[in-house]
């Protein structure tokens, strides 16, 4: 992809993420206008609302997933895991409004399936195995276990003061992961 085309695509994704998070039914023409691209450019990148919504979801999930390895490179494993959980919380709270757009894009007959969360699951496993090897969490915890433990994040109202509640919840989860660790 040419560099100008890539910039257009990224600008569309950035604007669309913000607009669809605010309102699932925002007109695509409004997104194109706010991104500073014409309708043809917009539809060349995203031929349908569904394609745009699913690409935003994939892109955002990949950003969260990619941050796991970056955090492990600069933090101790337990610090990397805890900081990554904060990123998952920010993703969950920031994208709560986008959930309506995703649901609408994937719920109709013949609609595409919601993309899986494999990148985030892989990232969680990477962090969990690094912590297990370092002896900072109990052995045998899986990504599924972790996501079940932090599922309370999705019960927090993102419009309120969600950060203190999310921090308490994730600190409790981290304490639970540390219980029974080899290094304790």
CSV table of N, CA and C in Angstrom, one decimal:
chain,number,residue,atom,x,y,z
A,1,UNK,N,0.8,-1.2,0.0
A,1,UNK,CA,0.0,0.0,0.0
A,1,UNK,C,0.9,1.2,0.0
A,2,UNK,N,0.6,2.2,-0.8
A,2,UNK,CA,1.3,3.4,-0.9
A,2,UNK,C,1.2,4.1,0.5
A,3,UNK,N,2.2,5.0,0.8
A,3,UNK,CA,2.2,5.6,2.1
A,3,UNK,C,1.1,6.6,2.3
A,4,UNK,N,0.6,7.3,1.2
A,4,UNK,CA,-0.5,8.2,1.4
A,4,UNK,C,-1.8,7.4,1.6
A,5,UNK,N,-1.9,6.2,0.9
A,5,UNK,CA,-3.1,5.4,1.1
A,5,UNK,C,-3.1,4.8,2.5
A,6,UNK,N,-1.9,4.4,3.0
A,6,UNK,CA,-1.8,3.9,4.4
A,6,UNK,C,-2.2,5.0,5.4
A,7,UNK,N,-1.8,6.2,5.2
A,7,UNK,CA,-2.1,7.3,6.1
A,7,UNK,C,-3.6,7.5,6.1
A,8,UNK,N,-4.2,7.5,4.9
A,8,UNK,CA,-5.7,7.6,4.8
A,8,UNK,C,-6.4,6.6,5.5
A,9,UNK,N,-6.0,5.3,5.4
A,9,UNK,CA,-6.6,4.2,6.0
A,9,UNK,C,-6.5,4.4,7.6
A,10,UNK,N,-5.3,4.7,8.0
A,10,UNK,CA,-5.1,4.9,9.5
A,10,UNK,C,-6.0,6.0,10.0
A,11,UNK,N,-6.1,7.1,9.2
A,11,UNK,CA,-6.9,8.3,9.7
A,11,UNK,C,-8.4,7.9,9.7
A,12,UNK,N,-8.8,7.1,8.7
A,12,UNK,CA,-10.2,6.6,8.8
A,12,UNK,C,-10.4,5.8,10.0
A,13,UNK,N,-9.5,4.8,10.3
A,13,UNK,CA,-9.7,4.0,11.4
A,13,UNK,C,-9.7,4.8,12.7
A,14,UNK,N,-8.8,5.7,12.9
A,14,UNK,CA,-8.8,6.6,14.1
A,14,UNK,C,-10.1,7.3,14.3
A,15,UNK,N,-10.6,8.0,13.2
A,15,UNK,CA,-11.8,8.7,13.3
A,15,UNK,C,-13.0,7.8,13.6
A,16,UNK,N,-13.0,6.7,12.8
A,16,UNK,CA,-14.2,5.8,12.9
A,16,UNK,C,-14.2,5.2,14.3
A,17,UNK,N,-13.1,4.9,14.9
A,17,UNK,CA,-13.1,4.3,16.3
A,17,UNK,C,-13.7,5.3,17.2
A,18,UNK,N,-13.3,6.5,17.2
A,18,UNK,CA,-13.9,7.5,18.1
A,18,UNK,C,-15.4,7.7,17.8
A,19,UNK,N,-15.7,7.9,16.6
A,19,UNK,CA,-17.1,8.1,16.2
A,19,UNK,C,-18.1,7.0,16.5
A,20,UNK,N,-17.6,5.7,16.2
A,20,UNK,CA,-18.5,4.6,16.4
A,20,UNK,C,-18.6,4.2,17.9
A,21,UNK,N,-17.5,4.6,18.7
A,21,UNK,CA,-17.6,4.4,20.1
A,21,UNK,C,-18.7,5.3,20.7
A,22,UNK,N,-18.8,6.5,20.2
A,22,UNK,CA,-19.8,7.5,20.6
A,22,UNK,C,-21.2,7.1,20.2
A,23,UNK,N,-21.3,6.6,18.9
A,23,UNK,CA,-22.7,6.3,18.4
A,23,UNK,C,-22.5,5.2,17.3
A,24,UNK,N,-23.1,4.1,17.5
A,24,UNK,CA,-23.0,2.9,16.6
A,24,UNK,C,-23.6,3.2,15.3
A,25,UNK,N,-24.5,4.2,15.1
A,25,UNK,CA,-25.2,4.4,13.9
A,25,UNK,C,-24.6,5.7,13.1
A,26,UNK,N,-23.5,6.2,13.5
A,26,UNK,CA,-22.9,7.4,12.8
A,26,UNK,C,-22.8,7.1,11.3
A,27,UNK,N,-23.3,8.0,10.5
A,27,UNK,CA,-23.2,7.8,9.0
A,27,UNK,C,-21.7,7.6,8.6
A,28,UNK,N,-21.5,6.7,7.7
A,28,UNK,CA,-20.2,6.5,7.1
A,28,UNK,C,-19.7,7.8,6.4
A,29,UNK,N,-20.6,8.6,5.8
A,29,UNK,CA,-20.2,9.8,5.2
A,29,UNK,C,-19.6,10.8,6.2
A,30,UNK,N,-20.2,10.8,7.4
A,30,UNK,CA,-19.7,11.7,8.4
A,30,UNK,C,-18.2,11.3,8.9
A,31,UNK,N,-18.0,10.0,8.9
A,31,UNK,CA,-16.7,9.5,9.3
A,31,UNK,C,-15.7,9.9,8.2
A,32,UNK,N,-16.1,9.7,6.9
A,32,UNK,CA,-15.2,10.1,5.8
A,32,UNK,C,-14.9,11.5,5.8
A,33,UNK,N,-15.9,12.4,6.0
A,33,UNK,CA,-15.7,13.8,6.0
A,33,UNK,C,-14.8,14.2,7.2
A,34,UNK,N,-15.0,13.7,8.3
A,34,UNK,CA,-14.2,14.0,9.5
A,34,UNK,C,-12.7,13.5,9.3
A,35,UNK,N,-12.5,12.4,8.6
A,35,UNK,CA,-11.2,11.9,8.3
A,35,UNK,C,-10.5,12.6,7.2
A,36,UNK,N,-11.3,13.5,6.5
A,36,UNK,CA,-10.7,14.3,5.4
A,36,UNK,C,-10.5,13.5,4.1
A,37,UNK,N,-11.3,12.5,3.9
A,37,UNK,CA,-11.2,11.7,2.7
A,37,UNK,C,-12.5,11.7,1.9
A,38,UNK,N,-12.5,11.5,0.6
A,38,UNK,CA,-13.7,11.4,-0.2
A,38,UNK,C,-14.3,10.0,0.0
A,39,UNK,N,-15.6,9.9,-0.5
A,39,UNK,CA,-16.3,8.7,-0.4
A,39,UNK,C,-15.6,7.5,-1.1
A,40,UNK,N,-15.1,7.8,-2.3
A,40,UNK,CA,-14.4,6.8,-3.0
A,40,UNK,C,-13.2,6.2,-2.3
A,41,UNK,N,-12.4,7.1,-1.7
A,41,UNK,CA,-11.3,6.7,-0.9
A,41,UNK,C,-11.8,5.8,0.3
A,42,UNK,N,-12.8,6.3,1.0
A,42,UNK,CA,-13.3,5.6,2.1
A,42,UNK,C,-13.7,4.2,1.7
A,43,UNK,N,-14.6,4.1,0.7
A,43,UNK,CA,-15.1,2.7,0.3
A,43,UNK,C,-14.0,1.8,-0.4
A,44,UNK,N,-13.0,2.4,-0.9
A,44,UNK,CA,-11.9,1.6,-1.4
A,44,UNK,C,-11.2,0.8,-0.2
A,45,UNK,N,-11.1,1.5,0.9
A,45,UNK,CA,-10.5,0.9,2.1
A,45,UNK,C,-11.5,0.0,2.9
A,46,UNK,N,-12.8,0.5,2.9
A,46,UNK,CA,-13.8,-0.2,3.7
A,46,UNK,C,-15.1,-0.3,2.9
A,47,UNK,N,-15.3,-1.4,2.2
A,47,UNK,CA,-16.5,-1.4,1.3
A,47,UNK,C,-17.8,-1.4,2.0
A,48,UNK,N,-17.8,-1.7,3.3
A,48,UNK,CA,-19.1,-1.7,4.0
A,48,UNK,C,-18.9,-1.3,5.5
A,49,UNK,N,-20.0,-1.0,6.2
A,49,UNK,CA,-19.9,-0.6,7.6
A,49,UNK,C,-19.3,-1.8,8.4
A,50,UNK,N,-19.8,-3.0,8.0
A,50,UNK,CA,-19.3,-4.2,8.7
A,50,UNK,C,-17.8,-4.4,8.6
A,51,UNK,N,-17.3,-4.2,7.4
A,51,UNK,CA,-15.9,-4.3,7.1
A,51,UNK,C,-15.1,-3.3,8.0
A,52,UNK,N,-15.6,-2.1,8.1
A,52,UNK,CA,-15.0,-1.0,8.9
A,52,UNK,C,-15.0,-1.4,10.4
A,53,UNK,N,-16.1,-1.8,10.9
A,53,UNK,CA,-16.3,-2.1,12.3
A,53,UNK,C,-15.4,-3.3,12.7
A,54,UNK,N,-15.4,-4.3,11.9
A,54,UNK,CA,-14.6,-5.5,12.2
A,54,UNK,C,-13.1,-5.2,12.1
A,55,UNK,N,-12.7,-4.3,11.2
A,55,UNK,CA,-11.3,-4.0,11.1
A,55,UNK,C,-10.9,-3.2,12.4
A,56,UNK,N,-11.8,-2.3,12.8
A,56,UNK,CA,-11.5,-1.6,14.1
A,56,UNK,C,-11.3,-2.5,15.2
A,57,UNK,N,-12.2,-3.5,15.3
A,57,UNK,CA,-12.1,-4.5,16.4
A,57,UNK,C,-10.8,-5.3,16.3
A,58,UNK,N,-10.5,-5.8,15.1
A,58,UNK,CA,-9.2,-6.5,14.9
A,58,UNK,C,-8.0,-5.7,15.3
A,59,UNK,N,-8.0,-4.4,14.8
A,59,UNK,CA,-6.9,-3.5,15.0
A,59,UNK,C,-6.7,-3.2,16.5
A,60,UNK,N,-7.7,-2.9,17.2
A,60,UNK,CA,-7.6,-2.6,18.6
A,60,UNK,C,-7.2,-3.8,19.4
A,61,UNK,N,-7.8,-5.0,19.1
A,61,UNK,CA,-7.4,-6.2,19.8
A,61,UNK,C,-5.9,-6.5,19.5
A,62,UNK,N,-5.4,-6.3,18.3
A,62,UNK,CA,-4.0,-6.5,18.0
A,62,UNK,C,-3.1,-5.6,18.8
A,63,UNK,N,-3.5,-4.3,19.0
A,63,UNK,CA,-2.7,-3.4,19.8
A,63,UNK,C,-2.5,-3.8,21.2
A,64,UNK,N,-3.6,-4.3,21.8
A,64,UNK,CA,-3.6,-4.8,23.2
A,64,UNK,C,-2.7,-6.1,23.2
A,65,UNK,N,-2.8,-6.9,22.2
A,65,UNK,CA,-2.0,-8.2,22.2
A,65,UNK,C,-0.5,-7.8,22.0
A,66,UNK,N,-0.2,-6.9,21.1
A,66,UNK,CA,1.2,-6.6,20.8
A,66,UNK,C,1.9,-6.0,22.0
A,67,UNK,N,1.1,-5.3,22.9
A,67,UNK,CA,1.7,-4.7,24.0
A,67,UNK,C,2.3,-5.7,25.1
A,68,UNK,N,1.9,-6.9,25.0
A,68,UNK,CA,2.3,-7.9,26.0
A,68,UNK,C,3.8,-8.2,25.9
A,69,UNK,N,4.3,-8.4,24.7
A,69,UNK,CA,5.7,-8.7,24.4
A,69,UNK,C,6.5,-7.4,24.7
A,70,UNK,N,6.0,-6.3,24.3
A,70,UNK,CA,6.7,-5.0,24.6
A,70,UNK,C,6.9,-4.8,26.1
A,71,UNK,N,5.9,-5.1,26.9
A,71,UNK,CA,5.9,-4.9,28.3
A,71,UNK,C,6.9,-5.9,28.9
A,72,UNK,N,6.9,-7.2,28.5
A,72,UNK,CA,7.9,-8.2,29.0
A,72,UNK,C,9.3,-7.8,28.7
A,73,UNK,N,9.5,-7.0,27.6
A,73,UNK,CA,10.9,-6.6,27.3
A,73,UNK,C,11.4,-5.6,28.2
A,74,UNK,N,10.6,-4.8,28.9
A,74,UNK,CA,11.0,-3.7,29.7
A,74,UNK,C,10.6,-3.8,31.2
A,75,UNK,N,9.8,-4.8,31.6
A,75,UNK,CA,9.4,-4.9,32.9
A,75,UNK,C,9.6,-6.4,33.5
A,76,UNK,N,9.6,-6.5,34.8
A,76,UNK,CA,9.6,-7.8,35.4
A,76,UNK,C,8.3,-8.5,35.0
A,77,UNK,N,8.3,-9.8,34.9
A,77,UNK,CA,7.0,-10.5,34.4
A,77,UNK,C,5.8,-10.1,35.2
A,78,UNK,N,5.8,-10.0,36.5
A,78,UNK,CA,4.6,-9.7,37.2
A,78,UNK,C,4.2,-8.3,37.0
A,79,UNK,N,5.1,-7.4,36.9
A,79,UNK,CA,4.8,-6.0,36.6
A,79,UNK,C,4.2,-5.9,35.1
A,80,UNK,N,4.8,-6.6,34.2
A,80,UNK,CA,4.3,-6.6,32.8
A,80,UNK,C,2.8,-7.1,32.8
A,81,UNK,N,2.6,-8.2,33.5
A,81,UNK,CA,1.2,-8.8,33.5
A,81,UNK,C,0.2,-7.8,34.1
A,82,UNK,N,0.6,-7.2,35.2
A,82,UNK,CA,-0.3,-6.2,35.9
A,82,UNK,C,-0.6,-5.0,35.0
A,83,UNK,N,0.5,-4.5,34.4
A,83,UNK,CA,0.3,-3.4,33.5
A,83,UNK,C,-0.5,-3.7,32.2
A,84,UNK,N,-0.3,-4.9,31.7
A,84,UNK,CA,-1.1,-5.4,30.6
A,84,UNK,C,-2.6,-5.5,31.0
A,85,UNK,N,-2.9,-6.0,32.2
A,85,UNK,CA,-4.3,-6.1,32.6
A,85,UNK,C,-4.9,-4.7,32.6
A,86,UNK,N,-4.1,-3.7,33.0
A,86,UNK,CA,-4.6,-2.3,33.0
A,86,UNK,C,-4.9,-1.9,31.5
A,87,UNK,N,-4.1,-2.3,30.6
A,87,UNK,CA,-4.4,-2.0,29.2
A,87,UNK,C,-5.7,-2.7,28.7
A,88,UNK,N,-5.9,-3.9,29.2
A,88,UNK,CA,-7.1,-4.6,28.8
A,88,UNK,C,-8.3,-3.9,29.4
A,89,UNK,N,-8.2,-3.4,30.6
A,89,UNK,CA,-9.3,-2.6,31.2
A,89,UNK,C,-9.5,-1.3,30.4
A,90,UNK,N,-8.5,-0.6,30.0
A,90,UNK,CA,-8.7,0.6,29.3
A,90,UNK,C,-9.4,0.3,27.9
A,91,UNK,N,-8.9,-0.8,27.3
A,91,UNK,CA,-9.5,-1.2,26.0
A,91,UNK,C,-11.0,-1.5,26.3
A,92,UNK,N,-11.3,-2.3,27.3
A,92,UNK,CA,-12.7,-2.6,27.6
A,92,UNK,C,-13.6,-1.4,27.9
A,93,UNK,N,-13.1,-0.4,28.6
A,93,UNK,CA,-13.9,0.7,28.9
A,93,UNK,C,-14.0,1.7,27.7
A,94,UNK,N,-12.9,1.8,27.0
A,94,UNK,CA,-13.0,2.8,25.9
A,94,UNK,C,-13.8,2.2,24.7
A,95,UNK,N,-13.9,0.9,24.6
A,95,UNK,CA,-14.6,0.3,23.5
A,95,UNK,C,-16.0,-0.2,23.8
A,96,UNK,N,-16.5,0.2,25.0
A,96,UNK,CA,-17.8,-0.3,25.4
A,96,UNK,C,-18.9,0.2,24.4
A,97,UNK,N,-18.7,1.5,24.0
A,97,UNK,CA,-19.7,2.0,23.0
A,97,UNK,C,-19.5,1.3,21.6
A,98,UNK,N,-18.4,0.9,21.3
A,98,UNK,CA,-18.1,0.2,20.0
A,98,UNK,C,-18.8,-1.2,20.0
A,99,UNK,N,-19.1,-1.8,21.2
A,99,UNK,CA,-19.7,-3.1,21.3
A,99,UNK,C,-21.1,-3.1,20.5
A,100,UNK,N,-21.8,-2.0,20.6
A,100,UNK,CA,-23.1,-1.9,19.9
A,100,UNK,C,-22.9,-2.0,18.4
A,101,UNK,N,-21.8,-1.3,17.9
A,101,UNK,CA,-21.5,-1.3,16.5
A,101,UNK,C,-21.1,-2.7,16.0
A,102,UNK,N,-20.3,-3.4,16.9
A,102,UNK,CA,-19.9,-4.8,16.6
A,102,UNK,C,-21.1,-5.7,16.5
A,103,UNK,N,-21.9,-5.6,17.5
A,103,UNK,CA,-23.1,-6.4,17.6
A,103,UNK,C,-24.0,-6.2,16.4
A,104,UNK,N,-24.2,-5.0,15.9
A,104,UNK,CA,-25.0,-4.7,14.8
A,104,UNK,C,-24.3,-5.2,13.5
A,105,UNK,N,-23.0,-5.1,13.4
A,105,UNK,CA,-22.3,-5.6,12.2
A,105,UNK,C,-22.3,-7.1,12.1
A,106,UNK,N,-22.4,-7.8,13.2
A,106,UNK,CA,-22.3,-9.3,13.1
A,106,UNK,C,-23.6,-10.0,13.4
A,107,UNK,N,-24.7,-9.3,13.6
A,107,UNK,CA,-25.9,-10.0,14.1
A,107,UNK,C,-27.0,-10.3,13.0
A,108,UNK,N,-26.9,-9.7,11.8
A,108,UNK,CA,-27.9,-9.9,10.8
A,108,UNK,C,-27.6,-11.2,10.0
A,109,UNK,N,-28.7,-11.7,9.3
A,109,UNK,CA,-28.5,-12.9,8.5
A,109,UNK,C,-27.4,-12.7,7.5
A,110,UNK,N,-26.5,-13.6,7.3
A,110,UNK,CA,-25.4,-13.5,6.4
A,110,UNK,C,-24.3,-12.6,6.8
A,111,UNK,N,-24.4,-12.0,8.0
A,111,UNK,CA,-23.3,-11.1,8.5
A,111,UNK,C,-22.1,-11.9,8.8
A,112,UNK,N,-20.9,-11.2,8.7
A,112,UNK,CA,-19.7,-11.9,9.1
A,112,UNK,C,-19.7,-12.2,10.6
A,113,UNK,N,-18.9,-13.2,11.0
A,113,UNK,CA,-18.7,-13.6,12.4
A,113,UNK,C,-17.8,-12.5,13.1
A,114,UNK,N,-18.1,-12.4,14.3
A,114,UNK,CA,-17.2,-11.5,15.1
A,114,UNK,C,-15.8,-12.1,15.2
A,115,UNK,N,-14.8,-11.3,14.9
A,115,UNK,CA,-13.4,-11.9,15.0
A,115,UNK,C,-13.1,-12.5,16.3
A,116,UNK,N,-12.4,-13.5,16.3
A,116,UNK,CA,-12.0,-14.2,17.6
A,116,UNK,C,-11.0,-13.3,18.3
A,117,UNK,N,-10.7,-13.8,19.6
A,117,UNK,CA,-9.8,-13.0,20.4
A,117,UNK,C,-8.4,-13.8,20.5
A,118,UNK,N,-8.1,-14.5,19.5
A,118,UNK,CA,-6.9,-15.3,19.6
A,118,UNK,C,-5.6,-14.5,19.9
A,119,UNK,N,-5.4,-13.3,19.3
A,119,UNK,CA,-4.2,-12.6,19.6
A,119,UNK,C,-4.1,-12.2,21.1
A,120,UNK,N,-5.2,-11.8,21.7
A,120,UNK,CA,-5.2,-11.4,23.1
A,120,UNK,C,-5.0,-12.7,24.0
A,121,UNK,N,-5.6,-13.8,23.6
A,121,UNK,CA,-5.4,-15.0,24.3
A,121,UNK,C,-3.9,-15.5,24.3
A,122,UNK,N,-3.3,-15.4,23.1
A,122,UNK,CA,-1.9,-15.7,22.9
A,122,UNK,C,-1.0,-14.8,23.8
A,123,UNK,N,-1.4,-13.5,23.8
A,123,UNK,CA,-0.6,-12.5,24.6
A,123,UNK,C,-0.7,-12.9,26.1
A,124,UNK,N,-1.9,-13.2,26.5
A,124,UNK,CA,-2.1,-13.6,27.9
A,124,UNK,C,-1.3,-14.8,28.3
A,125,UNK,N,-1.3,-15.8,27.4
A,125,UNK,CA,-0.5,-17.0,27.7
A,125,UNK,C,1.0,-16.7,27.8
A,126,UNK,N,1.4,-15.8,26.9
A,126,UNK,CA,2.9,-15.4,26.9
A,126,UNK,C,3.2,-14.8,28.3
A,127,UNK,N,2.4,-13.9,28.8
A,127,UNK,CA,2.6,-13.3,30.1
A,127,UNK,C,2.5,-14.3,31.2
A,128,UNK,N,1.5,-15.1,31.2
A,128,UNK,CA,1.3,-16.1,32.2
A,128,UNK,C,2.5,-17.1,32.3
A,129,UNK,N,2.9,-17.6,31.1
A,129,UNK,CA,4.1,-18.5,31.1
A,129,UNK,C,5.4,-17.8,31.6
A,130,UNK,N,5.6,-16.6,31.3
A,130,UNK,CA,6.8,-15.8,31.7
A,130,UNK,C,6.7,-15.7,33.3
A,131,UNK,N,5.5,-15.4,33.8
A,131,UNK,CA,5.4,-15.3,35.2
A,131,UNK,C,5.5,-16.6,35.9
A,132,UNK,N,5.0,-17.7,35.3
A,132,UNK,CA,5.1,-19.0,35.9
A,132,UNK,C,6.6,-19.4,36.0
A,133,UNK,N,7.3,-19.2,34.9
A,133,UNK,CA,8.7,-19.5,34.9
A,133,UNK,C,9.5,-18.7,35.9
A,134,UNK,N,9.1,-17.4,36.1
A,134,UNK,CA,9.8,-16.6,37.1
A,134,UNK,C,9.3,-16.9,38.5
A,135,UNK,N,8.3,-17.7,38.7
A,135,UNK,CA,7.8,-18.1,40.0
A,135,UNK,C,7.0,-17.0,40.7
A,136,UNK,N,6.5,-16.1,39.8
A,136,UNK,CA,5.7,-14.9,40.4
A,136,UNK,C,4.2,-15.2,40.5
A,137,UNK,N,3.7,-16.2,39.8
A,137,UNK,CA,2.3,-16.6,39.9
A,137,UNK,C,2.2,-18.1,40.1
A,138,UNK,N,1.1,-18.5,40.6
A,138,UNK,CA,0.9,-20.0,40.8
A,138,UNK,C,0.9,-20.7,39.5
A,139,UNK,N,1.4,-21.9,39.5
A,139,UNK,CA,1.5,-22.7,38.2
A,139,UNK,C,0.2,-23.1,37.7
A,140,UNK,N,0.1,-23.2,36.3
A,140,UNK,CA,-1.1,-23.8,35.7
A,140,UNK,C,-2.2,-22.9,35.3
A,141,UNK,N,-2.1,-21.6,35.6
A,141,UNK,CA,-3.1,-20.6,35.2
A,141,UNK,C,-3.2,-20.5,33.7
A,142,UNK,N,-4.3,-20.6,33.1
A,142,UNK,CA,-4.5,-20.4,31.7
A,142,UNK,C,-5.1,-19.1,31.3
A,143,UNK,N,-5.0,-18.7,30.1
A,143,UNK,CA,-5.6,-17.5,29.6
A,143,UNK,C,-7.1,-17.5,29.9
A,144,UNK,N,-7.8,-18.6,29.7
A,144,UNK,CA,-9.2,-18.7,30.0
A,144,UNK,C,-9.4,-18.4,31.5
A,145,UNK,N,-8.6,-18.9,32.4
A,145,UNK,CA,-8.7,-18.6,33.8
A,145,UNK,C,-8.6,-17.1,34.1
A,146,UNK,N,-7.6,-16.5,33.4
A,146,UNK,CA,-7.4,-15.1,33.6
A,146,UNK,C,-8.6,-14.3,33.2
A,147,UNK,N,-9.1,-14.6,32.0
A,147,UNK,CA,-10.2,-13.8,31.5
A,147,UNK,C,-11.5,-14.0,32.3
A,148,UNK,N,-11.7,-15.2,32.8
A,148,UNK,CA,-12.8,-15.4,33.7
A,148,UNK,C,-12.6,-14.6,35.0
A,149,UNK,N,-11.4,-14.5,35.5
A,149,UNK,CA,-11.2,-13.8,36.7
A,149,UNK,C,-11.3,-12.3,36.5
A,150,UNK,N,-11.0,-11.8,35.4
A,150,UNK,CA,-11.2,-10.3,35.1
A,150,UNK,C,-12.5,-9.9,34.5
A,151,UNK,N,-13.4,-10.9,34.3
A,151,UNK,CA,-14.6,-10.7,33.6
A,151,UNK,C,-15.4,-9.6,34.2
A,152,UNK,N,-15.2,-9.3,35.5
A,152,UNK,CA,-15.9,-8.2,36.2
A,152,UNK,C,-15.7,-6.9,35.6
A,153,UNK,N,-14.6,-6.7,34.8
A,153,UNK,CA,-14.4,-5.4,34.1
A,153,UNK,C,-15.5,-5.0,33.2
A,154,UNK,N,-16.2,-6.0,32.6
A,154,UNK,CA,-17.2,-5.7,31.7
A,154,UNK,C,-18.5,-5.4,32.4
A,155,UNK,N,-18.5,-5.5,33.8
A,155,UNK,CA,-19.7,-5.1,34.5
A,155,UNK,C,-19.6,-3.6,35.1
A,156,UNK,N,-18.4,-3.0,34.9
A,156,UNK,CA,-18.2,-1.7,35.4
A,156,UNK,C,-18.7,-0.7,34.3
A,157,UNK,N,-19.4,0.3,34.8
A,157,UNK,CA,-20.0,1.4,33.9
A,157,UNK,C,-18.8,2.3,33.4
A,158,UNK,N,-18.6,2.2,32.1
A,158,UNK,CA,-17.4,3.0,31.5
A,158,UNK,C,-17.7,4.5,31.6
A,159,UNK,N,-18.9,4.9,31.8
A,159,UNK,CA,-19.2,6.4,31.8
A,159,UNK,C,-18.9,7.0,33.2
A,160,UNK,N,-18.8,6.2,34.2
A,160,UNK,CA,-18.5,6.7,35.5
A,160,UNK,C,-17.0,6.7,35.8
A,161,UNK,N,-16.7,6.8,37.1
A,161,UNK,CA,-15.3,6.8,37.5
A,161,UNK,C,-14.8,5.3,37.6
A,162,UNK,N,-14.6,4.7,36.5
A,162,UNK,CA,-14.3,3.3,36.4
A,162,UNK,C,-12.9,2.9,36.9
A,163,UNK,N,-11.9,3.8,36.8
A,163,UNK,CA,-10.6,3.4,37.1
A,163,UNK,C,-10.3,2.9,38.5
A,164,UNK,N,-10.8,3.5,39.6
A,164,UNK,CA,-10.6,2.9,40.9
A,164,UNK,C,-11.1,1.5,41.1
A,165,UNK,N,-12.3,1.3,40.5
A,165,UNK,CA,-12.9,0.0,40.6
A,165,UNK,C,-12.1,-1.1,39.8
A,166,UNK,N,-11.7,-0.7,38.6
A,166,UNK,CA,-10.9,-1.6,37.8
A,166,UNK,C,-9.6,-1.9,38.5
A,167,UNK,N,-9.0,-0.9,39.1
A,167,UNK,CA,-7.7,-1.1,39.8
A,167,UNK,C,-7.9,-2.1,40.9
A,168,UNK,N,-8.9,-1.9,41.7
A,168,UNK,CA,-9.1,-2.8,42.9
A,168,UNK,C,-9.4,-4.2,42.4
A,169,UNK,N,-10.2,-4.4,41.4
A,169,UNK,CA,-10.5,-5.7,40.8
A,169,UNK,C,-9.2,-6.4,40.3
A,170,UNK,N,-8.4,-5.6,39.5
A,170,UNK,CA,-7.2,-6.2,39.0
A,170,UNK,C,-6.1,-6.5,40.0
A,171,UNK,N,-6.1,-5.7,41.1
A,171,UNK,CA,-5.2,-5.9,42.2
A,171,UNK,C,-5.6,-7.2,42.9
A,172,UNK,N,-6.9,-7.4,43.1
A,172,UNK,CA,-7.3,-8.7,43.7
A,172,UNK,C,-7.0,-9.9,42.9
A,173,UNK,N,-7.2,-9.8,41.6
A,173,UNK,CA,-6.8,-10.9,40.7
A,173,UNK,C,-5.3,-11.1,40.7
A,174,UNK,N,-4.5,-10.1,40.7
A,174,UNK,CA,-3.1,-10.3,40.8
A,174,UNK,C,-2.7,-10.9,42.1
A,175,UNK,N,-3.3,-10.5,43.2
A,175,UNK,CA,-3.0,-11.2,44.5
A,175,UNK,C,-3.4,-12.6,44.5
A,176,UNK,N,-4.5,-13.0,43.8
A,176,UNK,CA,-4.9,-14.4,43.7
A,176,UNK,C,-3.9,-15.2,42.8
A,177,UNK,N,-3.4,-14.6,41.8
A,177,UNK,CA,-2.4,-15.2,40.9
A,177,UNK,C,-1.1,-15.5,41.7
A,178,UNK,N,-0.8,-14.6,42.5
A,178,UNK,CA,0.5,-14.7,43.3
A,178,UNK,C,0.4,-15.8,44.4
A,179,UNK,N,-0.8,-16.0,44.9
A,179,UNK,CA,-1.0,-17.0,46.0
A,179,UNK,C,-0.5,-18.4,45.5
A,180,UNK,N,0.4,-19.0,46.2
A,180,UNK,CA,0.8,-20.3,45.8
A,180,UNK,C,2.0,-20.3,44.7
A,181,UNK,N,2.5,-19.1,44.5
A,181,UNK,CA,3.6,-19.0,43.5
A,181,UNK,C,4.8,-19.6,44.1
A,182,UNK,N,5.7,-20.2,43.3
A,182,UNK,CA,6.9,-20.9,43.7
A,182,UNK,C,7.9,-19.9,44.4
A,183,UNK,N,7.9,-18.6,44.0
A,183,UNK,CA,8.8,-17.6,44.6
A,183,UNK,C,8.2,-17.0,45.9
A,184,UNK,N,7.1,-17.5,46.4
A,184,UNK,CA,6.5,-16.9,47.6
A,184,UNK,C,6.7,-17.7,48.8
